[in-house]
Coordinates of C-alpha atoms (C1' of nucleotides) in Angstrom, one line a residue:
Chain A
M1170 CA 76.3 131.7 94.1
N1171 CA 78.0 128.7 92.5
V1172 CA 76.7 129.8 89.1
D1173 CA 78.5 133.1 89.6
F1174 CA 81.6 131.3 90.7
C1175 CA 81.6 129.1 87.6
A1176 CA 81.1 132.0 85.3
R1177 CA 84.1 133.7 86.8
I1178 CA 86.5 131.0 85.7
K1179 CA 88.4 132.2 82.7
L1180 CA 89.9 129.5 80.4
D1181 CA 92.5 130.0 77.8
G1182 CA 92.3 127.5 75.0
D1183 CA 95.6 128.7 73.5
S1184 CA 97.5 128.3 76.7
P1185 CA 100.0 125.4 76.9
I1186 CA 98.4 124.5 80.2
P1187 CA 95.7 121.9 79.6
L1188 CA 92.1 123.0 80.1
Y1189 CA 91.4 120.4 82.7
S1190 CA 94.4 121.7 84.6
Q1191 CA 93.2 125.3 84.5
I1192 CA 89.8 124.2 85.8
M1193 CA 91.5 122.1 88.5
E1194 CA 93.6 125.0 89.7
S1195 CA 90.6 127.3 89.7
L1196 CA 88.6 124.9 91.8
R1197 CA 91.5 124.2 94.1
K1198 CA 92.1 127.9 94.7
A1199 CA 88.4 128.5 95.3
V1200 CA 88.5 125.8 98.0
E1201 CA 91.7 127.0 99.5
C1202 CA 90.7 130.6 99.8
G1203 CA 87.3 129.7 101.2
Q1204 CA 85.3 130.9 98.3
L1205 CA 83.9 127.4 98.2
R1206 CA 83.2 126.2 101.8
P1207 CA 83.5 122.6 103.1
L1208 CA 80.4 120.5 102.2
E1209 CA 79.3 123.1 99.7
K1210 CA 77.7 121.7 96.6
L1211 CA 79.3 122.4 93.2
P1212 CA 77.4 122.9 90.0
S1213 CA 76.8 119.6 88.2
E1214 CA 79.4 118.4 85.7
R1215 CA 77.1 119.1 82.8
E1216 CA 76.4 122.6 84.0
M1217 CA 80.1 123.4 84.4
A1218 CA 80.9 121.9 81.1
E1219 CA 78.3 124.0 79.4
S1220 CA 79.1 127.2 81.1
L1221 CA 82.8 126.8 80.6
N1222 CA 82.3 125.6 77.0
V1223 CA 84.2 122.4 77.3
N1224 CA 83.4 118.8 77.2
R1225 CA 81.9 117.1 80.3
L1226 CA 84.8 114.6 80.4
T1227 CA 87.2 117.5 80.6
V1228 CA 85.4 118.8 83.7
R1229 CA 85.4 115.2 85.0
Q1230 CA 89.1 114.9 84.7
A1231 CA 89.7 118.1 86.7
I1232 CA 87.2 117.0 89.4
G1233 CA 88.6 113.5 89.4
E1234 CA 92.1 114.6 90.4
L1235 CA 90.8 116.8 93.1
V1236 CA 88.7 113.9 94.4
S1237 CA 91.8 111.7 94.6
D1238 CA 93.6 114.5 96.3
G1239 CA 90.9 114.7 98.9
V1240 CA 89.8 118.2 98.0
L1241 CA 86.4 117.3 96.6
M1242 CA 84.1 114.4 97.0
R1243 CA 81.5 113.0 94.6
R1244 CA 78.1 111.3 95.4
R1245 CA 76.4 109.5 92.6
G1246 CA 72.9 110.8 92.0
L1247 CA 73.6 113.8 94.3
G1248 CA 76.4 115.9 93.0
T1249 CA 80.0 117.0 93.8
Y1250 CA 80.9 118.6 97.1
V1251 CA 83.8 120.2 98.8
A1252 CA 85.4 117.7 101.1
R1253 CA 85.3 118.0 104.9
Q1254 CA 88.0 120.0 106.5
K1255 CA 90.9 117.8 107.4
V1256 CA 91.4 118.0 111.1
E1257 CA 94.1 115.6 112.2
Q1258 CA 97.1 115.0 110.1
G1259 CA 98.2 118.6 110.2
L1260 CA 101.4 117.8 112.0
N1261 CA 103.2 115.6 109.6
K1262 CA 101.7 117.1 106.4
L1263 CA 104.1 118.2 103.8
T1264 CA 103.5 122.0 103.9
S1265 CA 104.9 125.0 102.1
F1266 CA 106.2 127.9 104.1
T1267 CA 103.0 129.8 103.3
E1268 CA 100.7 127.1 104.6
D1269 CA 102.9 126.6 107.7
M1270 CA 102.8 130.3 108.6
I1271 CA 99.0 130.6 108.0
S1272 CA 98.4 127.7 110.3
R1273 CA 100.4 129.4 112.9
G1274 CA 98.4 132.6 112.6
F1275 CA 101.0 134.7 110.8
I1276 CA 100.6 136.6 107.6
P1277 CA 103.4 135.3 105.3
A1278 CA 105.3 137.2 102.7
T1279 CA 108.4 136.6 100.6
K1280 CA 111.2 138.6 99.2
L1281 CA 113.1 137.1 96.3
L1282 CA 116.8 137.7 96.9
E1283 CA 118.4 135.7 94.1
L1284 CA 117.4 133.4 91.3
Q1285 CA 120.0 131.9 89.0
I1286 CA 121.4 128.7 87.6
V1287 CA 124.6 127.5 89.2
P1288 CA 126.6 124.3 89.2
A1289 CA 125.7 121.9 91.9
D1290 CA 128.1 121.7 94.8
K1291 CA 128.8 118.5 96.6
R1292 CA 126.0 118.7 99.1
V1293 CA 123.4 119.7 96.6
S1294 CA 124.4 117.1 94.0
Q1295 CA 124.4 114.4 96.5
A1296 CA 120.9 115.4 97.9
L1297 CA 119.4 115.6 94.4
G1298 CA 121.1 112.5 93.1
M1299 CA 122.9 114.2 90.3
S1300 CA 126.6 114.7 89.3
L1301 CA 128.8 117.4 90.6
D1302 CA 128.6 120.7 88.6
E1303 CA 125.3 119.7 86.9
P1304 CA 123.2 122.9 86.6
V1305 CA 120.7 123.6 89.3
I1306 CA 118.2 126.4 89.8
A1307 CA 119.1 128.2 92.9
I1308 CA 116.4 130.3 94.6
E1309 CA 117.2 132.4 97.6
R1310 CA 114.3 133.9 99.4
L1311 CA 113.7 135.8 102.6
R1312 CA 110.5 134.7 104.2
L1313 CA 108.6 137.1 106.4
A1314 CA 105.8 136.5 108.9
D1315 CA 103.8 139.5 110.0
V1316 CA 106.3 141.7 108.1
E1317 CA 109.2 140.6 110.3
P1318 CA 111.9 138.2 108.9
M1319 CA 111.3 134.6 109.8
A1320 CA 113.5 132.5 107.7
L1321 CA 116.1 132.5 104.9
E1322 CA 115.5 129.8 102.3
M1323 CA 117.8 128.5 99.7
S1324 CA 116.0 126.1 97.3
H1325 CA 117.8 124.0 94.6
L1326 CA 116.1 122.3 91.8
P1327 CA 117.6 120.2 89.0
A1328 CA 117.6 122.7 86.1
A1329 CA 117.2 120.0 83.4
R1330 CA 113.9 119.0 84.8
F1331 CA 112.4 122.5 84.8
P1332 CA 113.3 124.2 81.6
G1333 CA 112.4 127.9 81.2
F1334 CA 112.1 128.2 85.0
L1335 CA 114.0 131.5 85.1
L1336 CA 111.4 133.1 82.9
R1337 CA 108.9 132.6 85.6
N1338 CA 110.7 134.7 88.1
K1339 CA 107.9 137.2 88.2
E1340 CA 105.4 134.6 89.2
L1341 CA 107.7 133.5 92.0
A1342 CA 106.8 136.8 93.7
Y1343 CA 103.2 136.0 94.3
K1344 CA 102.9 132.2 93.6
S1345 CA 104.1 129.3 95.7
L1346 CA 107.0 127.4 94.2
Y1347 CA 105.1 124.2 94.5
E1348 CA 102.2 125.7 92.6
I1349 CA 104.5 126.7 89.7
L1350 CA 106.0 123.2 89.7
R1351 CA 102.6 121.6 89.8
V1352 CA 101.0 123.8 87.1
Y1353 CA 103.8 124.2 84.6
Y1354 CA 105.7 121.0 85.1
R1355 CA 103.2 118.5 86.6
V1356 CA 105.4 117.7 89.5
T1357 CA 104.0 117.3 92.9
P1358 CA 105.9 116.8 96.2
T1359 CA 105.0 113.7 98.0
V1360 CA 107.4 113.0 100.7
A1361 CA 110.4 114.8 102.2
M1362 CA 113.3 113.8 104.3
E1363 CA 114.2 116.6 106.7
T1364 CA 117.0 117.2 109.1
L1365 CA 117.1 119.9 111.8
E1366 CA 120.1 121.2 113.7
A1367 CA 121.1 124.3 115.6
R1368 CA 123.9 126.7 114.8
L1369 CA 124.9 130.3 114.9
A1370 CA 124.0 132.8 112.3
T1371 CA 126.8 134.3 110.2
V1372 CA 127.1 138.1 109.7
K1373 CA 125.3 138.1 106.4
E1374 CA 122.5 135.8 107.6
A1375 CA 122.0 137.8 110.8
A1376 CA 121.7 141.0 108.8
L1377 CA 119.1 139.5 106.5
L1378 CA 117.1 138.0 109.4
K1379 CA 117.5 141.2 111.4
I1380 CA 119.0 139.4 114.4
H1381 CA 122.4 139.9 116.1
Y1382 CA 125.5 138.2 114.7
G1383 CA 126.0 135.0 116.7
S1384 CA 122.3 134.5 117.5
P1385 CA 121.1 130.9 117.3
V1386 CA 119.2 129.7 114.3
L1387 CA 117.4 126.5 113.4
Q1388 CA 118.8 125.0 110.2
R1389 CA 116.4 122.9 108.4
E1390 CA 117.4 120.8 105.4
R1391 CA 114.9 119.1 103.2
V1392 CA 115.1 116.7 100.3
T1393 CA 111.7 116.7 98.6
L1394 CA 110.7 113.7 96.5
D1395 CA 108.0 113.5 93.8
H1396 CA 105.5 110.7 93.4
E1397 CA 108.1 108.5 91.8
D1398 CA 110.5 109.1 94.7
T1399 CA 112.8 111.1 92.6
P1400 CA 114.5 114.0 94.4
M1401 CA 113.0 117.2 93.0
E1402 CA 114.1 119.8 95.4
F1403 CA 116.7 120.4 98.1
V1404 CA 116.1 123.3 100.5
R1405 CA 118.2 124.7 103.3
S1406 CA 116.2 127.0 105.5
L1407 CA 117.5 129.1 108.3
Y1408 CA 114.8 130.0 110.9
R1409 CA 115.1 132.6 113.6
A1410 CA 115.3 130.7 116.8
D1411 CA 113.4 133.4 118.7
R1412 CA 110.4 133.1 116.4
Y1413 CA 110.2 129.5 115.3
K1414 CA 109.6 126.0 116.7
F1415 CA 109.5 123.0 114.5
M1416 CA 106.7 120.6 115.4
V1417 CA 106.3 116.9 114.4
R1418 CA 104.4 113.8 115.5
M1419 CA 106.4 110.6 115.9
G1420 CA 105.3 107.1 116.1
K1421 CA 102.0 105.3 115.3
Chain B
M1238 CA 105.8 87.8 78.1
N1239 CA 103.6 90.9 78.5
V1240 CA 101.5 89.8 75.6
D1241 CA 100.8 86.5 77.3
F1242 CA 100.0 88.4 80.4
C1243 CA 97.6 90.6 78.7
A1244 CA 95.9 87.8 76.9
R1245 CA 95.4 86.1 80.2
I1246 CA 93.1 88.8 81.6
K1247 CA 89.5 87.8 81.3
L1248 CA 86.9 90.5 81.1
D1249 CA 83.2 90.0 81.7
G1250 CA 81.2 92.6 80.0
D1251 CA 78.0 91.5 81.7
S1252 CA 79.5 91.8 85.2
P1253 CA 78.2 94.6 87.4
I1254 CA 81.9 95.4 88.0
P1255 CA 83.0 98.0 85.5
L1256 CA 85.5 97.0 82.9
Y1257 CA 88.1 99.5 83.9
S1258 CA 87.8 98.2 87.5
Q1259 CA 88.3 94.6 86.3
I1260 CA 91.4 95.6 84.4
M1261 CA 92.7 97.6 87.3
E1262 CA 92.4 94.7 89.7
S1263 CA 94.0 92.3 87.3
L1264 CA 97.0 94.7 86.9
R1265 CA 97.2 95.4 90.6
K1266 CA 97.2 91.7 91.4
A1267 CA 99.8 91.0 88.8
V1268 CA 102.1 93.5 90.4
E1269 CA 101.4 92.4 93.9
C1270 CA 102.1 88.7 93.2
G1271 CA 105.2 89.6 91.3
Q1272 CA 104.0 88.5 87.9
L1273 CA 104.8 92.0 86.8
R1274 CA 108.2 93.1 88.3
P1275 CA 109.2 96.5 89.4
L1276 CA 110.3 98.7 86.5
E1277 CA 108.9 96.2 84.0
K1278 CA 107.3 97.7 80.9
L1279 CA 103.6 97.1 80.3
P1280 CA 102.1 96.8 76.8
S1281 CA 101.1 100.2 75.4
E1282 CA 97.6 101.5 76.1
R1283 CA 96.6 100.9 72.5
E1284 CA 97.9 97.3 72.5
M1285 CA 96.0 96.5 75.7
A1286 CA 92.9 98.1 74.5
E1287 CA 92.9 96.1 71.3
S1288 CA 93.8 92.8 72.9
L1289 CA 91.2 93.3 75.6
N1290 CA 88.6 94.5 73.1
V1291 CA 87.9 97.7 75.0
N1292 CA 88.4 101.4 74.3
R1293 CA 91.7 102.9 75.0
L1294 CA 90.2 105.4 77.4
T1295 CA 88.9 102.4 79.5
V1296 CA 92.4 101.1 79.8
R1297 CA 93.6 104.6 80.6
Q1298 CA 91.2 104.9 83.4
A1299 CA 92.4 101.7 84.9
I1300 CA 96.0 102.7 84.6
G1301 CA 95.4 106.2 85.8
E1302 CA 94.1 105.1 89.2
L1303 CA 97.0 102.7 89.6
V1304 CA 99.4 105.5 88.8
S1305 CA 97.8 107.8 91.4
D1306 CA 98.0 104.9 93.9
G1307 CA 101.7 104.6 93.1
V1308 CA 101.5 101.1 91.7
L1309 CA 102.4 102.1 88.1
M1310 CA 104.1 105.0 86.5
R1311 CA 103.8 106.6 83.1
R1312 CA 106.4 108.2 80.9
R1313 CA 105.2 110.1 77.9
G1314 CA 106.8 108.8 74.7
L1315 CA 108.1 105.7 76.5
G1316 CA 105.4 103.7 78.0
T1317 CA 103.9 102.5 81.3
Y1318 CA 106.0 100.8 83.9
V1319 CA 105.6 99.1 87.2
A1320 CA 106.6 101.5 90.0
R1321 CA 109.8 100.9 92.0
Q1322 CA 109.5 99.0 95.2
K1323 CA 108.7 101.1 98.1
V1324 CA 111.2 100.9 101.0
E1325 CA 109.2 102.1 103.9
Q1326 CA 111.7 103.3 106.4
G1327 CA 111.4 103.6 110.1
L1328 CA 112.4 107.2 110.2
N1329 CA 109.4 108.3 112.2
K1330 CA 109.6 105.5 114.6
L1331 CA 109.3 106.4 118.3
T1332 CA 112.8 105.7 119.5
S1333 CA 114.6 105.9 122.8
F1334 CA 117.9 107.7 123.1
T1335 CA 119.7 104.4 123.2
E1336 CA 118.1 103.1 120.0
D1337 CA 118.7 106.4 118.3
M1338 CA 122.4 106.4 119.1
I1339 CA 122.9 102.8 118.1
S1340 CA 121.3 103.4 114.8
R1341 CA 123.7 106.2 114.3
G1342 CA 126.7 104.0 115.1
F1343 CA 127.4 105.4 118.5
I1344 CA 127.9 103.6 121.8
P1345 CA 125.4 105.2 124.2
A1346 CA 125.8 105.6 127.9
T1347 CA 123.9 107.5 130.6
K1348 CA 124.8 109.3 133.8
L1349 CA 122.0 109.9 136.2
L1350 CA 122.3 113.4 137.6
E1351 CA 119.1 113.8 139.6
L1352 CA 116.0 111.8 140.4
Q1353 CA 113.3 113.3 142.7
I1354 CA 109.7 114.2 143.1
V1355 CA 108.8 117.8 142.6
P1356 CA 105.6 119.8 142.1
A1357 CA 104.8 120.4 138.4
D1358 CA 105.5 123.8 137.1
K1359 CA 103.3 125.5 134.5
R1360 CA 104.9 124.0 131.4
V1361 CA 105.1 120.5 132.7
S1362 CA 101.6 120.4 134.1
Q1363 CA 100.2 121.8 130.9
A1364 CA 102.1 119.2 128.8
L1365 CA 101.0 116.3 131.0
G1366 CA 97.4 117.5 131.4
M1367 CA 97.6 117.8 135.1
S1368 CA 97.1 120.6 137.7
L1369 CA 99.8 122.9 138.8
D1370 CA 101.9 121.6 141.7
E1371 CA 100.8 118.0 141.3
P1372 CA 103.8 115.8 142.1
V1373 CA 105.9 114.6 139.1
I1374 CA 108.9 112.4 138.9
A1375 CA 111.8 114.5 137.6
I1376 CA 114.7 112.6 136.0
E1377 CA 117.8 114.5 134.9
R1378 CA 120.3 112.5 132.9
L1379 CA 123.4 113.2 130.9
R1380 CA 123.5 111.2 127.7
L1381 CA 126.8 110.1 126.2
A1382 CA 127.7 108.8 122.8
D1383 CA 131.1 107.2 122.4
V1384 CA 132.0 108.5 125.9
E1385 CA 131.5 112.2 124.9
P1386 CA 128.4 114.1 126.1
M1387 CA 125.7 114.2 123.5
A1388 CA 122.6 115.5 125.3
L1389 CA 121.1 116.6 128.6
E1390 CA 117.7 115.1 129.3
M1391 CA 115.0 116.2 131.8
S1392 CA 112.1 113.7 131.9
H1393 CA 108.9 114.3 133.8
L1394 CA 106.4 111.6 134.7
P1395 CA 103.1 112.0 136.6
A1396 CA 104.1 110.5 140.0
A1397 CA 100.6 109.2 140.7
R1398 CA 100.8 106.9 137.8
F1399 CA 104.1 105.3 138.7
P1400 CA 104.1 104.6 142.4
G1401 CA 107.4 103.4 143.9
F1402 CA 109.3 104.7 141.0
L1403 CA 112.1 106.2 143.1
L1404 CA 112.9 102.8 144.5
R1405 CA 114.0 101.7 141.0
N1406 CA 116.7 104.4 140.8
K1407 CA 119.4 101.7 140.5
E1408 CA 117.8 100.1 137.5
L1409 CA 117.7 103.4 135.7
A1410 CA 121.4 103.2 135.5
Y1411 CA 121.4 100.3 133.1
K1412 CA 117.9 99.9 131.9
S1413 CA 116.0 102.1 129.5
L1414 CA 113.3 104.3 131.1
Y1415 CA 110.7 102.9 128.7
E1416 CA 111.7 99.4 129.6
I1417 CA 111.0 100.1 133.3
L1418 CA 107.6 101.6 132.4
R1419 CA 106.7 98.7 130.3
V1420 CA 107.8 96.0 132.6
Y1421 CA 106.7 97.3 135.9
Y1422 CA 103.7 99.5 135.0
R1423 CA 102.5 98.1 131.7
V1424 CA 102.7 101.4 130.0
T1425 CA 103.9 101.7 126.4
P1426 CA 104.6 104.9 124.5
T1427 CA 102.7 105.0 121.3
V1428 CA 102.9 108.5 119.8
A1429 CA 104.8 111.6 120.7
M1430 CA 104.4 115.3 119.8
E1431 CA 107.8 116.9 119.5
T1432 CA 109.0 120.4 119.1
L1433 CA 112.5 121.5 118.1
E1434 CA 114.1 124.8 118.4
A1435 CA 117.5 126.3 118.6
R1436 CA 118.9 128.3 121.5
L1437 CA 122.2 129.0 123.4
A1438 CA 123.5 126.9 126.2
T1439 CA 123.5 128.4 129.7
V1440 CA 126.7 128.2 131.8
K1441 CA 125.5 125.2 133.7
E1442 CA 124.3 123.3 130.6
A1443 CA 127.5 124.1 128.8
A1444 CA 129.6 122.7 131.6
L1445 CA 127.7 119.5 131.6
L1446 CA 127.8 119.1 127.9
K1447 CA 131.5 120.0 127.7
I1448 CA 130.9 122.8 125.3
H1449 CA 131.6 126.6 125.5
Y1450 CA 129.1 128.9 127.2
G1451 CA 127.0 130.4 124.4
S1452 CA 127.4 127.5 122.0
P1453 CA 124.2 126.7 120.1
V1454 CA 122.1 123.7 121.3
L1455 CA 119.1 121.9 119.8
Q1456 CA 116.3 121.9 122.3
R1457 CA 113.8 119.1 121.8
E1458 CA 110.6 118.8 123.8
R1459 CA 108.5 115.8 123.6
V1460 CA 105.1 114.8 125.0
T1461 CA 104.8 111.1 124.9
L1462 CA 101.3 109.5 124.8
D1463 CA 100.4 105.9 125.7
H1464 CA 98.1 103.7 123.7
E1465 CA 95.1 105.6 125.1
D1466 CA 96.5 108.9 124.1
T1467 CA 97.1 109.9 127.7
P1468 CA 100.2 111.9 128.3
M1469 CA 102.7 109.8 130.2
E1470 CA 105.9 111.7 129.8
F1471 CA 107.3 115.1 129.1
V1472 CA 110.9 115.4 128.1
R1473 CA 113.1 118.4 127.5
S1474 CA 116.3 117.4 125.8
L1475 CA 119.3 119.6 125.0
Y1476 CA 121.5 118.2 122.2
R1477 CA 124.9 119.4 121.3
A1478 CA 124.5 121.2 118.0
D1479 CA 128.0 120.1 116.9
R1480 CA 127.1 116.4 117.3
Y1481 CA 123.5 116.0 116.6
K1482 CA 121.0 116.4 113.7
F1483 CA 117.4 115.5 114.1
M1484 CA 115.9 113.5 111.2
V1485 CA 112.3 113.1 110.2
R1486 CA 110.2 112.1 107.2
M1487 CA 107.3 114.3 106.3
G1488 CA 104.3 113.7 104.1
K1489 CA 102.7 110.7 102.6
Chain C
dT941 C1' 132.3 108.8 61.0
dT942 C1' 129.2 112.2 62.7
dG943 C1' 125.3 114.9 62.9
dT944 C1' 120.6 115.6 61.2
dT945 C1' 116.1 114.3 59.9
dA946 C1' 112.2 111.5 59.3
dT947 C1' 109.0 108.4 61.3
dA948 C1' 106.8 105.4 64.1
dC949 C1' 105.9 104.6 68.4
dT950 C1' 104.5 106.2 73.3
dG951 C1' 101.3 108.7 76.6
dG952 C1' 98.4 113.4 77.0
dT953 C1' 94.4 116.1 75.9
dA954 C1' 90.0 117.0 74.1
dT955 C1' 85.6 116.3 71.5
dA956 C1' 80.8 114.1 70.9
dG957 C1' 77.5 111.0 72.1
dA958 C1' 75.3 107.2 74.5
dC959 C1' 73.5 104.6 78.2
dC960 C1' 73.5 102.9 83.2
dA961 C1' 72.9 103.4 88.4
dC962 C1' 71.5 106.1 92.0
dT963 C1' 68.9 109.8 94.6
dA964 C1' 65.5 113.1 95.9
dG965 C1' 61.2 114.7 95.5
dA966 C1' 56.8 115.1 93.4
dC967 C1' 52.8 112.6 92.6
dC968 C1' 49.3 109.3 93.2
dA969 C1' 46.6 105.5 95.2
dA970 C1' 45.2 102.7 99.1
Chain D
dT161 C1' 48.8 109.2 106.5
dT162 C1' 51.3 105.7 104.4
dG163 C1' 53.4 103.5 100.8
dG164 C1' 54.6 103.0 96.3
dT165 C1' 55.8 104.7 91.5
dC166 C1' 57.4 108.0 88.3
dT167 C1' 60.6 111.5 86.8
dA168 C1' 64.3 114.6 86.4
dG169 C1' 68.8 115.2 87.6
dT170 C1' 73.2 113.5 89.3
dG171 C1' 77.6 111.1 88.8
dG172 C1' 79.6 106.5 86.5
dT173 C1' 80.9 103.9 82.5
dC174 C1' 82.1 103.2 77.8
dT175 C1' 82.7 103.9 72.8
dA176 C1' 84.8 106.2 68.7
dT177 C1' 87.7 109.6 67.0
dA178 C1' 91.2 113.1 66.6
dC179 C1' 95.2 115.6 67.3
dC180 C1' 99.3 117.1 70.3
dA181 C1' 103.9 116.3 72.5
dG182 C1' 107.7 113.8 73.9
dT183 C1' 111.1 109.7 72.7
dA184 C1' 113.9 106.3 70.4
dT185 C1' 115.6 104.7 66.4
dA186 C1' 116.5 103.9 61.8
dA187 C1' 117.6 106.2 57.6
dC188 C1' 120.0 109.7 55.5
dA189 C1' 123.3 113.5 54.5
dA190 C1' 127.5 115.9 55.5

DNA sequence: TTGTTATACTGGTATAGACCACTAGACCAA
DNA sequence: TTGGTCTAGTGGTCTATACCAGTATAACAA
């Protein structure tokens, strides 16, 4: 079965995305979607290298990063395996909306409302550590759970750091934002500072979320930092109070 | 100075410890003991490789692991640098209302509204892991910040675990609840699972909080566990949305 | 002076080949 | 059966080489 799996990976040598990165994403996806199950054995590095027509070191690089991410694990003399499911931890993990909804048993969906480059206002520039009016990519999305509106999300990214982002608007429809940032720009979120507060929905917000004007909403603001602790994203999300509870573990 | 540093690394080709690992440990130690300072530039990979008499890939492997550990950082076209100092913050510390308010610059105060023993309802018994109708200590307090109402707190403790608690009602006026539990019962909160959601204030709640009926409030529920992970407290707090933001760090 | 270009550096990706260390299982001898 | 050895296969380490892509700076042209 693994042989089939390996043969199904398609690599594009002319793509600007490095081969090892393509392999890495294929493996990561296979693990995420359950195509590769926990503790399942992968083909050997030499086998994969041969069947993918790349050097063994290239495969090793892909696997190596997944190992350090905790997705795979290696055993000398035995082989490479999918890591055990992570049980604990779930509560303070940095999750995307998609992951969050799935873990709550919902089927997530997204509707892209707006995607444009705008000058940073005071709040955004301060959160991202940039100057006022510097260009930021503004993404407004309506997030659905089981077809019903769940949240309204406004993401802001420093435009200078993600050139050509607007051209990827189609991918935003079916790919996670973080996946795009990881694959095309090699940027991975590491920590986030979040604030939560309660307020009332405006007329426009209420209409989009399909709630009554004046209904309570949970406003969540998040500054996401990359591995160098540089702000890479500022998100303001508005969750329907009747459908969403934020959960977190404190202490320890 | 970096040249000196590099020349000072001694590698043992016959050692069972891999070369890249020896390099890695030397670099890590140099950073830890301050020999290499944050943001300081390292010699280029090619330079290090030559001066250490190893292949560039060997140096790269050493540096690569340190980068994924957050000790170093690389910039294409520029070089490799020691990472910025990490300032671990106590954002996820388990705090009492009093500590929380002080850290926000407020002067906290408390008004005890109610203190009695009641049978546990469904929600409380489930949170505390006890049976329905078992006796719990119910404490209702109005929390003030700079004399103005900030939150309404309803705490529930398993009565069996804290005998004679009602006799201490006077101390509750000027001592923290956690202090009483710690001093008289040797119980210390360790972790807490919290949920946050938005809703509207009821008439009674609004009156106590001195806000208008129908104003939004942030409802915070917390199950506090002791060092043995036994539930010791269940709190439902209602914060004024116009005065309070909840802050938390996620990930990492 | 100002803007552009060349170039010499940096890290990033990928190849080919070699040998070592460890593991499981097959095999064989006591 | 028991205990050891051999062997094929795994990941682990390392070398040598090549070219790509981003960055700063010095040299040059307008």
